[in-house]
Amino acid sequence: MPDELITRVVAWYDTNARDLPWRRPGTSAWAVMVSEFMLQQTPVERVREPWARWLERWPTPADLAASPSGEAVRAWGRLGYPRRALRLHGAAVAITERFGGEVPETSADLLSLPGVGSYTAAAIASFAFGQRAVVLDTNVRRVLGRVTVGQAHPGTAVTRAETEAADAYAPVEPARAAKWAVASMELGALVCTARAPHCDVCPVSDLCAWRTAGYPAHVGPPRRGQSYEGTDRQCRGALLAVLRGSVEPVGADELAAAWPEAVQRERALASLVDDGLVVRVEPVDGSEPRWSLPG
DNA sequence: CAGTCGTGGGC
DNA sequence: TGCCCAAGACT
């Protein structure tokens, strides 16, 4: 049964895969790595352009490492979760200093890089280096959960059972494992979607436990994300947008204009400084302090 | 380990 | 319109 599932999903991928630039032959491991950072919690369509511009400017890890981290944060633009930009810069520095400027290939080395967790390490190993890796993202979790267990949505955390099951599904042969990884992700992204899945065009609908069971609803507490309006996250985003837009350090008045509520603004600014996304610039002439992206 | 961390688009 | 969702990592 697993064999049939894999064969069909891979065949489906061969004729239905999107033409994504980071999948094209000749894409460097660094370019794949950049795409994986940008794609963390961010839709594909929003990544295409920033990814191309990023690699035009920083074609290698050493190029990015030679730039200030603040420039990475600025170039990140409105992709969201700007700490990813900082971590990508940190990873570029680590690659340059510890790995001779080449993206490492082993799982342990990849996991040693800032911003690289279990998913991203597996994705780089698989997509960039053609290795057999357990690539378990939200798409694969949903596909396997539905097809094999009949579960509508994956839980909040990746369980050990999930990882072991995914490992058992991954083909032994590296090239085929890599193909299965990208194909199962693509099926989750295009067909086996979170809402309104397209079971009518799914290549494995007749094998799907969730479908056979009559699409039972999600069991357990509804996993509700934090509302955004008025949160510290929104405040941080507003402040950082001001700093991204200014080459010169910014004064307190400009930040206050972006977020009038003082207590929350100060808390958010402190957290941005704490994260290393913002630095406080002390003037030499005793005037008011200013803030900027890290030089 | 549940909470935190941006942003924009679809329904 | 508000809510859900999008190739997670980190603490």
PDB file of C-alpha atoms (C1' of nucleotides) in Angstrom:
ATOM      1  CA  MET A   1       0.000   0.000   0.000  1.00  0.00           C
ATOM      2  CA  PRO A   2       2.713   2.560   0.809  1.00  0.00           C
ATOM      3  CA  ASP A   3       4.357   1.684  -2.480  1.00  0.00           C
ATOM      4  CA  GLU A   4       1.186   2.361  -4.412  1.00  0.00           C
ATOM      5  CA  LEU A   5       0.661   5.643  -2.591  1.00  0.00           C
ATOM      6  CA  ILE A   6       4.181   6.815  -3.362  1.00  0.00           C
ATOM      7  CA  THR A   7       4.048   5.740  -6.988  1.00  0.00           C
ATOM      8  CA  ARG A   8       0.825   7.593  -7.632  1.00  0.00           C
ATOM      9  CA  VAL A   9       1.810  10.788  -5.825  1.00  0.00           C
ATOM     10  CA  VAL A  10       5.134  10.892  -7.649  1.00  0.00           C
ATOM     11  CA  ALA A  11       3.413  10.335 -10.992  1.00  0.00           C
ATOM     12  CA  TRP A  12       0.926  13.074 -10.175  1.00  0.00           C
ATOM     13  CA  TYR A  13       3.792  15.422  -9.371  1.00  0.00           C
ATOM     14  CA  ASP A  14       5.462  14.751 -12.712  1.00  0.00           C
ATOM     15  CA  THR A  15       2.560  16.352 -14.550  1.00  0.00           C
ATOM     16  CA  ASN A  16       1.206  18.807 -11.972  1.00  0.00           C
ATOM     17  CA  ALA A  17       4.204  20.361 -10.246  1.00  0.00           C
ATOM     18  CA  ARG A  18       4.460  24.138 -10.202  1.00  0.00           C
ATOM     19  CA  ASP A  19       7.402  25.710 -11.963  1.00  0.00           C
ATOM     20  CA  LEU A  20       9.044  27.261  -8.925  1.00  0.00           C
ATOM     21  CA  PRO A  21      12.384  28.962  -9.591  1.00  0.00           C
ATOM     22  CA  TRP A  22      14.201  27.287  -6.693  1.00  0.00           C
ATOM     23  CA  ARG A  23      13.285  23.884  -8.135  1.00  0.00           C
ATOM     24  CA  ARG A  24      14.977  24.489 -11.460  1.00  0.00           C
ATOM     25  CA  PRO A  25      18.090  22.469 -12.300  1.00  0.00           C
ATOM     26  CA  GLY A  26      21.301  24.243 -11.399  1.00  0.00           C
ATOM     27  CA  THR A  27      19.846  26.029  -8.383  1.00  0.00           C
ATOM     28  CA  SER A  28      22.612  26.312  -5.785  1.00  0.00           C
ATOM     29  CA  ALA A  29      22.289  24.849  -2.295  1.00  0.00           C
ATOM     30  CA  TRP A  30      22.473  28.395  -0.970  1.00  0.00           C
ATOM     31  CA  ALA A  31      19.572  29.456  -3.181  1.00  0.00           C
ATOM     32  CA  VAL A  32      17.553  26.473  -1.961  1.00  0.00           C
ATOM     33  CA  MET A  33      18.408  27.389   1.612  1.00  0.00           C
ATOM     34  CA  VAL A  34      17.293  30.992   1.104  1.00  0.00           C
ATOM     35  CA  SER A  35      14.000  29.771  -0.332  1.00  0.00           C
ATOM     36  CA  GLU A  36      13.433  27.520   2.674  1.00  0.00           C
ATOM     37  CA  PHE A  37      13.981  30.372   5.119  1.00  0.00           C
ATOM     38  CA  MET A  38      11.619  32.629   3.201  1.00  0.00           C
ATOM     39  CA  LEU A  39       8.974  29.930   2.871  1.00  0.00           C
ATOM     40  CA  GLN A  40       8.730  29.298   6.609  1.00  0.00           C
ATOM     41  CA  GLN A  41       5.123  30.266   7.339  1.00  0.00           C
ATOM     42  CA  THR A  42       4.945  32.350   4.167  1.00  0.00           C
ATOM     43  CA  PRO A  43       2.982  31.588   0.961  1.00  0.00           C
ATOM     44  CA  VAL A  44       4.939  30.697  -2.174  1.00  0.00           C
ATOM     45  CA  GLU A  45       3.603  33.565  -4.256  1.00  0.00           C
ATOM     46  CA  ARG A  46       4.945  36.134  -1.825  1.00  0.00           C
ATOM     47  CA  VAL A  47       8.430  34.635  -1.899  1.00  0.00           C
ATOM     48  CA  ARG A  48       9.192  34.571  -5.624  1.00  0.00           C
ATOM     49  CA  GLU A  49      10.311  38.167  -6.096  1.00  0.00           C
ATOM     50  CA  PRO A  50      12.159  38.714  -2.813  1.00  0.00           C
ATOM     51  CA  TRP A  51      14.006  35.436  -3.383  1.00  0.00           C
ATOM     52  CA  ALA A  52      15.212  36.509  -6.826  1.00  0.00           C
ATOM     53  CA  ARG A  53      16.322  39.938  -5.612  1.00  0.00           C
ATOM     54  CA  TRP A  54      18.044  38.452  -2.577  1.00  0.00           C
ATOM     55  CA  LEU A  55      20.177  36.082  -4.656  1.00  0.00           C
ATOM     56  CA  GLU A  56      20.991  38.770  -7.149  1.00  0.00           C
ATOM     57  CA  ARG A  57      22.430  40.809  -4.317  1.00  0.00           C
ATOM     58  CA  TRP A  58      23.929  37.960  -2.277  1.00  0.00           C
ATOM     59  CA  PRO A  59      24.732  35.059  -4.639  1.00  0.00           C
ATOM     60  CA  THR A  60      26.747  33.200  -1.984  1.00  0.00           C
ATOM     61  CA  PRO A  61      26.739  32.879   1.816  1.00  0.00           C
ATOM     62  CA  ALA A  62      29.993  34.862   1.948  1.00  0.00           C
ATOM     63  CA  ASP A  63      28.352  37.754   0.130  1.00  0.00           C
ATOM     64  CA  LEU A  64      25.605  37.980   2.732  1.00  0.00           C
ATOM     65  CA  ALA A  65      28.035  37.464   5.590  1.00  0.00           C
ATOM     66  CA  ALA A  66      30.013  40.484   4.362  1.00  0.00           C
ATOM     67  CA  SER A  67      26.960  42.729   4.693  1.00  0.00           C
ATOM     68  CA  PRO A  68      25.606  44.114   7.978  1.00  0.00           C
ATOM     69  CA  SER A  69      22.763  42.083   9.471  1.00  0.00           C
ATOM     70  CA  GLY A  70      20.574  45.180   9.263  1.00  0.00           C
ATOM     71  CA  GLU A  71      20.788  45.085   5.492  1.00  0.00           C
ATOM     72  CA  ALA A  72      19.376  41.559   5.560  1.00  0.00           C
ATOM     73  CA  VAL A  73      16.511  42.782   7.731  1.00  0.00           C
ATOM     74  CA  ARG A  74      15.908  45.677   5.344  1.00  0.00           C
ATOM     75  CA  ALA A  75      15.959  43.449   2.256  1.00  0.00           C
ATOM     76  CA  TRP A  76      13.568  41.055   3.980  1.00  0.00           C
ATOM     77  CA  GLY A  77      10.950  43.736   3.486  1.00  0.00           C
ATOM     78  CA  ARG A  78       7.428  42.697   4.378  1.00  0.00           C
ATOM     79  CA  LEU A  79       7.916  38.934   4.239  1.00  0.00           C
ATOM     80  CA  GLY A  80       7.096  38.743   7.948  1.00  0.00           C
ATOM     81  CA  TYR A  81       8.876  37.199  10.933  1.00  0.00           C
ATOM     82  CA  PRO A  82      11.968  39.375  10.413  1.00  0.00           C
ATOM     83  CA  ARG A  83      13.992  37.294  12.851  1.00  0.00           C
ATOM     84  CA  ARG A  84      14.266  34.850   9.962  1.00  0.00           C
ATOM     85  CA  ALA A  85      16.345  37.460   8.122  1.00  0.00           C
ATOM     86  CA  LEU A  86      18.614  37.797  11.124  1.00  0.00           C
ATOM     87  CA  ARG A  87      18.972  34.030  11.402  1.00  0.00           C
ATOM     88  CA  LEU A  88      19.664  33.670   7.695  1.00  0.00           C
ATOM     89  CA  HIS A  89      22.418  36.245   8.056  1.00  0.00           C
ATOM     90  CA  GLY A  90      23.752  34.370  11.074  1.00  0.00           C
ATOM     91  CA  ALA A  91      23.663  31.136   9.119  1.00  0.00           C
ATOM     92  CA  ALA A  92      25.614  32.772   6.291  1.00  0.00           C
ATOM     93  CA  VAL A  93      28.257  33.910   8.770  1.00  0.00           C
ATOM     94  CA  ALA A  94      28.478  30.432  10.275  1.00  0.00           C
ATOM     95  CA  ILE A  95      28.746  28.817   6.848  1.00  0.00           C
ATOM     96  CA  THR A  96      31.507  31.225   5.901  1.00  0.00           C
ATOM     97  CA  GLU A  97      33.436  30.772   9.138  1.00  0.00           C
ATOM     98  CA  ARG A  98      32.917  27.090   9.855  1.00  0.00           C
ATOM     99  CA  PHE A  99      32.160  25.423   6.524  1.00  0.00           C
ATOM    100  CA  GLY A 100      34.438  27.162   4.062  1.00  0.00           C
ATOM    101  CA  GLY A 101      31.562  29.086   2.506  1.00  0.00           C
ATOM    102  CA  GLU A 102      29.721  25.957   1.363  1.00  0.00           C
ATOM    103  CA  VAL A 103      26.292  24.976   2.667  1.00  0.00           C
ATOM    104  CA  PRO A 104      26.930  21.830   4.736  1.00  0.00           C
ATOM    105  CA  GLU A 105      25.329  18.537   3.724  1.00  0.00           C
ATOM    106  CA  THR A 106      24.977  16.565   6.932  1.00  0.00           C
ATOM    107  CA  SER A 107      21.947  16.798   9.135  1.00  0.00           C
ATOM    108  CA  ALA A 108      24.001  17.629  12.226  1.00  0.00           C
ATOM    109  CA  ASP A 109      25.867  20.439  10.483  1.00  0.00           C
ATOM    110  CA  LEU A 110      22.685  21.886   9.010  1.00  0.00           C
ATOM    111  CA  LEU A 111      20.949  21.772  12.382  1.00  0.00           C
ATOM    112  CA  SER A 112      23.835  23.695  13.903  1.00  0.00           C
ATOM    113  CA  LEU A 113      22.926  26.732  11.806  1.00  0.00           C
ATOM    114  CA  PRO A 114      20.654  29.415  13.289  1.00  0.00           C
ATOM    115  CA  GLY A 115      17.124  29.227  11.911  1.00  0.00           C
ATOM    116  CA  VAL A 116      17.523  25.670  10.681  1.00  0.00           C
ATOM    117  CA  GLY A 117      15.259  23.212  12.488  1.00  0.00           C
ATOM    118  CA  SER A 118      14.238  19.660  11.699  1.00  0.00           C
ATOM    119  CA  TYR A 119      12.113  20.574   8.697  1.00  0.00           C
ATOM    120  CA  THR A 120      14.546  22.993   7.051  1.00  0.00           C
ATOM    121  CA  ALA A 121      17.523  20.692   7.591  1.00  0.00           C
ATOM    122  CA  ALA A 122      15.654  17.840   5.926  1.00  0.00           C
ATOM    123  CA  ALA A 123      14.435  20.064   3.110  1.00  0.00           C
ATOM    124  CA  ILE A 124      17.947  21.286   2.276  1.00  0.00           C
ATOM    125  CA  ALA A 125      19.383  17.777   2.492  1.00  0.00           C
ATOM    126  CA  SER A 126      16.658  16.499   0.186  1.00  0.00           C
ATOM    127  CA  PHE A 127      16.092  19.332  -2.299  1.00  0.00           C
ATOM    128  CA  ALA A 128      19.640  20.635  -2.568  1.00  0.00           C
ATOM    129  CA  PHE A 129      21.636  17.448  -2.099  1.00  0.00           C
ATOM    130  CA  GLY A 130      19.261  14.667  -3.143  1.00  0.00           C
ATOM    131  CA  GLN A 131      19.552  12.816   0.115  1.00  0.00           C
ATOM    132  CA  ARG A 132      16.999  10.593   1.781  1.00  0.00           C
ATOM    133  CA  ALA A 133      15.506  12.754   4.535  1.00  0.00           C
ATOM    134  CA  VAL A 134      12.270  12.854   6.496  1.00  0.00           C
ATOM    135  CA  VAL A 135      10.757  16.058   5.180  1.00  0.00           C
ATOM    136  CA  LEU A 136       7.832  16.636   7.477  1.00  0.00           C
ATOM    137  CA  ASP A 137       6.175  20.000   6.983  1.00  0.00           C
ATOM    138  CA  THR A 138       2.565  20.976   7.519  1.00  0.00           C
ATOM    139  CA  ASN A 139       1.623  19.764   4.023  1.00  0.00           C
ATOM    140  CA  VAL A 140       3.116  16.306   4.440  1.00  0.00           C
ATOM    141  CA  ARG A 141       1.681  16.015   7.928  1.00  0.00           C
ATOM    142  CA  ARG A 142      -1.792  16.798   6.603  1.00  0.00           C
ATOM    143  CA  VAL A 143      -1.501  14.417   3.648  1.00  0.00           C
ATOM    144  CA  LEU A 144      -0.237  11.500   5.736  1.00  0.00           C
ATOM    145  CA  GLY A 145      -2.668  12.265   8.543  1.00  0.00           C
ATOM    146  CA  ARG A 146      -5.626  12.152   6.217  1.00  0.00           C
ATOM    147  CA  VAL A 147      -4.613   9.272   3.984  1.00  0.00           C
ATOM    148  CA  THR A 148      -3.261   6.912   6.602  1.00  0.00           C
ATOM    149  CA  VAL A 149      -5.012   7.829   9.852  1.00  0.00           C
ATOM    150  CA  GLY A 150      -8.157   9.573   8.687  1.00  0.00           C
ATOM    151  CA  GLN A 151      -7.375  12.724  10.607  1.00  0.00           C
ATOM    152  CA  ALA A 152      -8.611  16.016   9.169  1.00  0.00           C
ATOM    153  CA  HIS A 153      -5.823  18.219  10.521  1.00  0.00           C
ATOM    154  CA  PRO A 154      -2.453  17.565  12.127  1.00  0.00           C
ATOM    155  CA  GLY A 155      -1.956  18.454  15.785  1.00  0.00           C
ATOM    156  CA  THR A 156       0.013  21.411  17.041  1.00  0.00           C
ATOM    157  CA  ALA A 157       3.273  19.564  17.632  1.00  0.00           C
ATOM    158  CA  VAL A 158       4.956  16.890  15.566  1.00  0.00           C
ATOM    159  CA  THR A 159       4.645  13.645  17.498  1.00  0.00           C
ATOM    160  CA  ARG A 160       7.170  10.866  17.616  1.00  0.00           C
ATOM    161  CA  ALA A 161       4.671   8.522  15.988  1.00  0.00           C
ATOM    162  CA  GLU A 162       4.273  10.980  13.126  1.00  0.00           C
ATOM    163  CA  THR A 163       7.999  11.177  12.526  1.00  0.00           C
ATOM    164  CA  GLU A 164       8.380   7.411  12.643  1.00  0.00           C
ATOM    165  CA  ALA A 165       5.499   6.936  10.236  1.00  0.00           C
ATOM    166  CA  ALA A 166       6.928   9.499   7.837  1.00  0.00           C
ATOM    167  CA  ASP A 167      10.318   7.803   8.071  1.00  0.00           C
ATOM    168  CA  ALA A 168       8.711   4.477   7.260  1.00  0.00           C
ATOM    169  CA  TYR A 169       7.054   5.969   4.175  1.00  0.00           C
ATOM    170  CA  ALA A 170      10.216   7.554   2.800  1.00  0.00           C
ATOM    171  CA  PRO A 171      11.683   5.309   0.087  1.00  0.00           C
ATOM    172  CA  VAL A 172      15.122   3.852   0.746  1.00  0.00           C
ATOM    173  CA  GLU A 173      16.625   4.998  -2.511  1.00  0.00           C
ATOM    174  CA  PRO A 174      17.735   8.647  -2.097  1.00  0.00           C
ATOM    175  CA  ALA A 175      16.557  10.018  -5.429  1.00  0.00           C
ATOM    176  CA  ARG A 176      13.153   8.458  -5.013  1.00  0.00           C
ATOM    177  CA  ALA A 177      12.930   9.640  -1.409  1.00  0.00           C
ATOM    178  CA  ALA A 178      13.682  13.186  -2.527  1.00  0.00           C
ATOM    179  CA  LYS A 179      11.033  12.936  -5.212  1.00  0.00           C
ATOM    180  CA  TRP A 180       8.491  11.644  -2.731  1.00  0.00           C
ATOM    181  CA  ALA A 181       9.328  14.485  -0.348  1.00  0.00           C
ATOM    182  CA  VAL A 182       8.715  17.255  -2.858  1.00  0.00           C
ATOM    183  CA  ALA A 183       5.733  15.467  -4.392  1.00  0.00           C
ATOM    184  CA  SER A 184       3.916  14.870  -1.104  1.00  0.00           C
ATOM    185  CA  MET A 185       4.469  18.502  -0.148  1.00  0.00           C
ATOM    186  CA  GLU A 186       3.102  19.637  -3.481  1.00  0.00           C
ATOM    187  CA  LEU A 187       0.027  17.445  -3.136  1.00  0.00           C
ATOM    188  CA  GLY A 188      -0.682  19.031   0.234  1.00  0.00           C
ATOM    189  CA  ALA A 189      -0.175  22.516  -1.156  1.00  0.00           C
ATOM    190  CA  LEU A 190      -2.319  22.118  -4.278  1.00  0.00           C
ATOM    191  CA  VAL A 191      -4.843  19.333  -3.692  1.00  0.00           C
ATOM    192  CA  CYS A 192      -4.981  18.109  -0.105  1.00  0.00           C
ATOM    193  CA  THR A 193      -5.415  21.629   1.200  1.00  0.00           C
ATOM    194  CA  ALA A 194      -6.447  22.580   4.710  1.00  0.00           C
ATOM    195  CA  ARG A 195      -9.782  23.977   3.607  1.00  0.00           C
ATOM    196  CA  ALA A 196     -11.871  22.594   0.742  1.00  0.00           C
ATOM    197  CA  PRO A 197      -9.512  19.863  -0.495  1.00  0.00           C
ATOM    198  CA  HIS A 198      -9.800  18.897  -4.143  1.00  0.00           C
ATOM    199  CA  CYS A 199     -10.450  15.216  -3.654  1.00  0.00           C
ATOM    200  CA  ASP A 200     -11.973  14.973  -7.136  1.00  0.00           C
ATOM    201  CA  VAL A 201      -8.527  15.368  -8.681  1.00  0.00           C
ATOM    202  CA  CYS A 202      -6.526  13.620  -5.961  1.00  0.00           C
ATOM    203  CA  PRO A 203      -4.484  10.674  -7.238  1.00  0.00           C
ATOM    204  CA  VAL A 204      -4.905   8.746  -3.984  1.00  0.00           C
ATOM    205  CA  SER A 205      -8.478   9.574  -3.007  1.00  0.00           C
ATOM    206  CA  ASP A 206      -9.440   5.885  -3.162  1.00  0.00           C
ATOM    207  CA  LEU A 207      -6.682   5.102  -0.661  1.00  0.00           C
ATOM    208  CA  CYS A 208      -7.610   7.901   1.718  1.00  0.00           C
ATOM    209  CA  ALA A 209      -8.776   6.885   5.195  1.00  0.00           C
ATOM    210  CA  TRP A 210     -10.236  10.321   5.858  1.00  0.00           C
ATOM    211  CA  ARG A 211     -12.347  10.176   2.712  1.00  0.00           C
ATOM    212  CA  THR A 212     -13.445   6.595   3.387  1.00  0.00           C
ATOM    213  CA  ALA A 213     -14.543   7.615   6.882  1.00  0.00           C
ATOM    214  CA  GLY A 214     -16.725  10.389   5.444  1.00  0.00           C
ATOM    215  CA  TYR A 215     -14.453  13.361   6.209  1.00  0.00           C
ATOM    216  CA  PRO A 216     -14.783  13.377  10.004  1.00  0.00           C
ATOM    217  CA  ALA A 217     -14.200  16.800  11.510  1.00  0.00           C
ATOM    218  CA  HIS A 218     -11.130  17.729  13.475  1.00  0.00           C
ATOM    219  CA  VAL A 219     -11.035  16.059  16.880  1.00  0.00           C
ATOM    220  CA  GLY A 220      -9.881  18.085  19.827  1.00  0.00           C
ATOM    221  CA  PRO A 221      -9.804  21.746  20.792  1.00  0.00           C
ATOM    222  CA  PRO A 222      -9.884  24.224  17.916  1.00  0.00           C
ATOM    223  CA  ARG A 223      -6.363  25.518  17.511  1.00  0.00           C
ATOM    224  CA  ARG A 224      -6.921  29.223  17.443  1.00  0.00           C
ATOM    225  CA  GLY A 225      -4.090  31.503  16.597  1.00  0.00           C
ATOM    226  CA  GLN A 226      -3.426  34.719  18.424  1.00  0.00           C
ATOM    227  CA  SER A 227      -5.522  37.568  17.108  1.00  0.00           C
ATOM    228  CA  TYR A 228      -3.294  40.178  15.558  1.00  0.00           C
ATOM    229  CA  GLU A 229      -4.919  43.568  15.922  1.00  0.00           C
ATOM    230  CA  GLY A 230      -3.343  45.506  18.748  1.00  0.00           C
ATOM    231  CA  THR A 231      -0.751  42.882  19.657  1.00  0.00           C
ATOM    232  CA  ASP A 232       2.919  43.426  20.324  1.00  0.00           C
ATOM    233  CA  ARG A 233       3.576  41.687  17.022  1.00  0.00           C
ATOM    234  CA  GLN A 234       1.656  44.323  15.134  1.00  0.00           C
ATOM    235  CA  CYS A 235       3.427  47.024  17.100  1.00  0.00           C
ATOM    236  CA  ARG A 236       6.845  45.534  16.375  1.00  0.00           C
ATOM    237  CA  GLY A 237       5.933  45.331  12.710  1.00  0.00           C
ATOM    238  CA  ALA A 238       4.907  48.990  12.624  1.00  0.00           C
ATOM    239  CA  LEU A 239       8.115  50.131  14.313  1.00  0.00           C
ATOM    240  CA  LEU A 240      10.341  47.979  12.152  1.00  0.00           C
ATOM    241  CA  ALA A 241       8.612  49.230   8.999  1.00  0.00           C
ATOM    242  CA  VAL A 242       9.660  52.761   9.924  1.00  0.00           C
ATOM    243  CA  LEU A 243      13.256  51.671  10.491  1.00  0.00           C
ATOM    244  CA  ARG A 244      13.406  49.705   7.241  1.00  0.00           C
ATOM    245  CA  GLY A 245      12.282  52.781   5.377  1.00  0.00           C
ATOM    246  CA  SER A 246      14.998  55.041   6.750  1.00  0.00           C
ATOM    247  CA  VAL A 247      18.702  54.855   6.047  1.00  0.00           C
ATOM    248  CA  GLU A 248      19.353  57.326   8.836  1.00  0.00           C
ATOM    249  CA  PRO A 249      18.636  56.526  12.501  1.00  0.00           C
ATOM    250  CA  VAL A 250      15.103  57.395  13.548  1.00  0.00           C
ATOM    251  CA  GLY A 251      14.057  59.520  16.506  1.00  0.00           C
ATOM    252  CA  ALA A 252      11.481  58.768  19.183  1.00  0.00           C
ATOM    253  CA  ASP A 253       8.980  61.131  17.596  1.00  0.00           C
ATOM    254  CA  GLU A 254       8.856  59.166  14.371  1.00  0.00           C
ATOM    255  CA  LEU A 255       8.365  55.908  16.252  1.00  0.00           C
ATOM    256  CA  ALA A 256       5.623  57.491  18.336  1.00  0.00           C
ATOM    257  CA  ALA A 257       3.868  58.533  15.153  1.00  0.00           C
ATOM    258  CA  ALA A 258       3.900  54.911  13.984  1.00  0.00           C
ATOM    259  CA  TRP A 259       2.484  53.594  17.286  1.00  0.00           C
ATOM    260  CA  PRO A 260       0.966  56.149  19.651  1.00  0.00           C
ATOM    261  CA  GLU A 261       0.451  53.902  22.692  1.00  0.00           C
ATOM    262  CA  ALA A 262       3.601  54.543  24.716  1.00  0.00           C
ATOM    263  CA  VAL A 263       3.751  51.582  27.084  1.00  0.00           C
ATOM    264  CA  GLN A 264       3.319  49.008  24.356  1.00  0.00           C
ATOM    265  CA  ARG A 265       5.627  50.904  22.022  1.00  0.00           C
ATOM    266  CA  GLU A 266       8.451  50.933  24.558  1.00  0.00           C
ATOM    267  CA  ARG A 267       7.951  47.259  25.344  1.00  0.00           C
ATOM    268  CA  ALA A 268       8.001  46.346  21.672  1.00  0.00           C
ATOM    269  CA  LEU A 269      11.039  48.488  20.967  1.00  0.00           C
ATOM    270  CA  ALA A 270      12.885  46.888  23.872  1.00  0.00           C
ATOM    271  CA  SER A 271      12.049  43.434  22.525  1.00  0.00           C
ATOM    272  CA  LEU A 272      13.283  44.384  19.057  1.00  0.00           C
ATOM    273  CA  VAL A 273      16.556  45.575  20.575  1.00  0.00           C
ATOM    274  CA  ASP A 274      16.719  42.403  22.646  1.00  0.00           C
ATOM    275  CA  ASP A 275      16.258  40.328  19.500  1.00  0.00           C
ATOM    276  CA  GLY A 276      19.048  42.187  17.725  1.00  0.00           C
ATOM    277  CA  LEU A 277      16.681  43.537  15.081  1.00  0.00           C
ATOM    278  CA  VAL A 278      17.159  47.132  16.229  1.00  0.00           C
ATOM    279  CA  VAL A 279      20.063  49.032  17.796  1.00  0.00           C
ATOM    280  CA  ARG A 280      19.950  52.148  19.915  1.00  0.00           C
ATOM    281  CA  VAL A 281      22.221  54.845  18.570  1.00  0.00           C
ATOM    282  CA  GLU A 282      23.692  57.106  21.239  1.00  0.00           C
ATOM    283  CA  PRO A 283      24.497  60.559  19.875  1.00  0.00           C
ATOM    284  CA  VAL A 284      27.859  62.024  20.817  1.00  0.00           C
ATOM    285  CA  ASP A 285      26.541  65.550  21.333  1.00  0.00           C
ATOM    286  CA  GLY A 286      24.130  64.682  24.133  1.00  0.00           C
ATOM    287  CA  SER A 287      20.992  64.998  22.046  1.00  0.00           C
ATOM    288  CA  GLU A 288      18.104  62.516  22.094  1.00  0.00           C
ATOM    289  CA  PRO A 289      18.847  58.849  21.302  1.00  0.00           C
ATOM    290  CA  ARG A 290      17.842  57.349  17.998  1.00  0.00           C
ATOM    291  CA  TRP A 291      17.230  53.885  16.655  1.00  0.00           C
ATOM    292  CA  SER A 292      18.206  52.032  13.483  1.00  0.00           C
ATOM    293  CA  LEU A 293      18.655  48.613  11.944  1.00  0.00           C
ATOM    294  CA  PRO A 294      21.948  46.975  13.006  1.00  0.00           C
ATOM    295  CA  GLY A 295      24.892  48.404  11.125  1.00  0.00           C
TER     296      GLY A 295
ATOM    297  C1'  DC B   1       5.602  22.499  25.474  1.00  0.00           C
ATOM    298  C1'  DA B   2       2.436  26.049  24.666  1.00  0.00           C
ATOM    299  C1'  DG B   3       3.338  30.728  23.517  1.00  0.00           C
ATOM    300  C1'  DT B   4       5.556  33.948  20.652  1.00  0.00           C
ATOM    301  C1'  DC B   5       6.913  35.838  16.424  1.00  0.00           C
ATOM    302  C1'  DG B   6       4.606  39.343  10.658  1.00  0.00           C
ATOM    303  C1'  DT B   7       2.008  39.834   6.893  1.00  0.00           C
ATOM    304  C1'  DG B   8      -1.382  39.503   3.383  1.00  0.00           C
ATOM    305  C1'  DG B   9      -4.922  36.996   0.874  1.00  0.00           C
ATOM    306  C1'  DG B  10      -9.113  34.072   0.475  1.00  0.00           C
ATOM    307  C1'  DC B  11     -13.665  33.005   1.739  1.00  0.00           C
TER     308       DC B  11
ATOM    309  C1'  DT C   1     -16.217  41.085   8.200  1.00  0.00           C
ATOM    310  C1'  DG C   2     -13.620  38.387  10.967  1.00  0.00           C
ATOM    311  C1'  DC C   3     -11.325  34.239  10.899  1.00  0.00           C
ATOM    312  C1'  DC C   4      -8.252  30.839   9.050  1.00  0.00           C
ATOM    313  C1'  DC C   5      -4.285  29.842   6.815  1.00  0.00           C
ATOM    314  C1'  DA C   6       0.723  29.878   4.688  1.00  0.00           C
ATOM    315  C1'  DA C   7       7.529  24.913   3.035  1.00  0.00           C
ATOM    316  C1'  DG C   8       8.731  26.612  11.290  1.00  0.00           C
ATOM    317  C1'  DA C   9      12.103  27.830  14.810  1.00  0.00           C
ATOM    318  C1'  DC C  10      12.970  28.780  19.315  1.00  0.00           C
ATOM    319  C1'  DT C  11      12.322  29.110  24.343  1.00  0.00           C
TER     320       DT C  11
END
